[in-house]
C-alpha atoms as one frame of an Amber mdcrd trajectory, in Angstrom:
protein
   0.188  -0.434   0.260   1.367   3.735  -1.401   2.085   6.070   1.628   0.333
   9.232   1.249  -1.704  10.708   3.813  -4.795   8.805   2.870  -2.962   5.943
   3.783  -1.199   7.174   6.619  -5.342   8.223   7.738  -6.699   3.987   7.766
  -3.441   2.408   8.707  -4.200   4.665  11.936  -7.069   3.514  12.468  -7.548
   0.841  12.164  -4.252   0.174  14.279  -4.621  -1.201  17.710  -0.908   0.052
  19.289  -2.696   3.861  18.254  -1.747   5.991  20.698  -2.118  10.022  20.340
   1.092  13.018  20.564   0.283  15.779  23.377   0.668  18.520  20.605   1.144
  21.149  23.233  -0.962  24.414  23.879  -3.868  21.646  21.712  -6.982  23.802
  21.171 -10.109  20.764  21.120 -12.070  21.558  18.057 -15.851  20.792  19.252
 -17.058  21.266  15.813 -15.015  18.643  14.060 -11.596  16.977  14.092  -8.593
  19.315  12.688  -6.555  17.421   9.732  -3.813  18.025  12.315  -6.212  16.443
  14.942  -6.644  12.963  12.597  -6.587   9.309  14.008  -3.616   8.916  11.850
  -0.532   7.185  11.297   1.226  10.582  11.612  -0.555  12.308  14.737   0.978
   8.516  16.901   3.107   8.644  19.838   5.277   4.890  17.660   5.094   6.772
  14.568   9.356   8.136  14.440  11.167   9.460  11.329   8.708   7.960   9.108
   8.613   5.165  10.383   6.671   2.716  12.737   8.905   2.022  16.157   6.563
  -1.884  17.207   6.558  -2.509  13.320   2.423  -2.835  13.394   2.060  -0.614
  10.330   3.681  -2.713   7.257   1.199  -5.426   9.270  -2.444  -2.626   8.776
  -1.166  -1.664   5.237  -1.482  -5.265   3.613  -4.506  -6.419   5.704  -5.982
  -3.458   3.887  -4.892  -3.391   0.765  -6.417  -7.065   0.451
């Protein structure tokens, strides 16, 4: 599965290990979720240097690609 913003969001939503990064000064938008707050690999504490440090990205992406 190609790594795009949409793919990172799909994998992030499907990941049971997802843990949101704390964002300094984060303001919650009660009317909806902004792009920076979406559940995505890009907003996960396990995602560092474009890599999932607990090695679940490839497994989830492969499952979603079927």
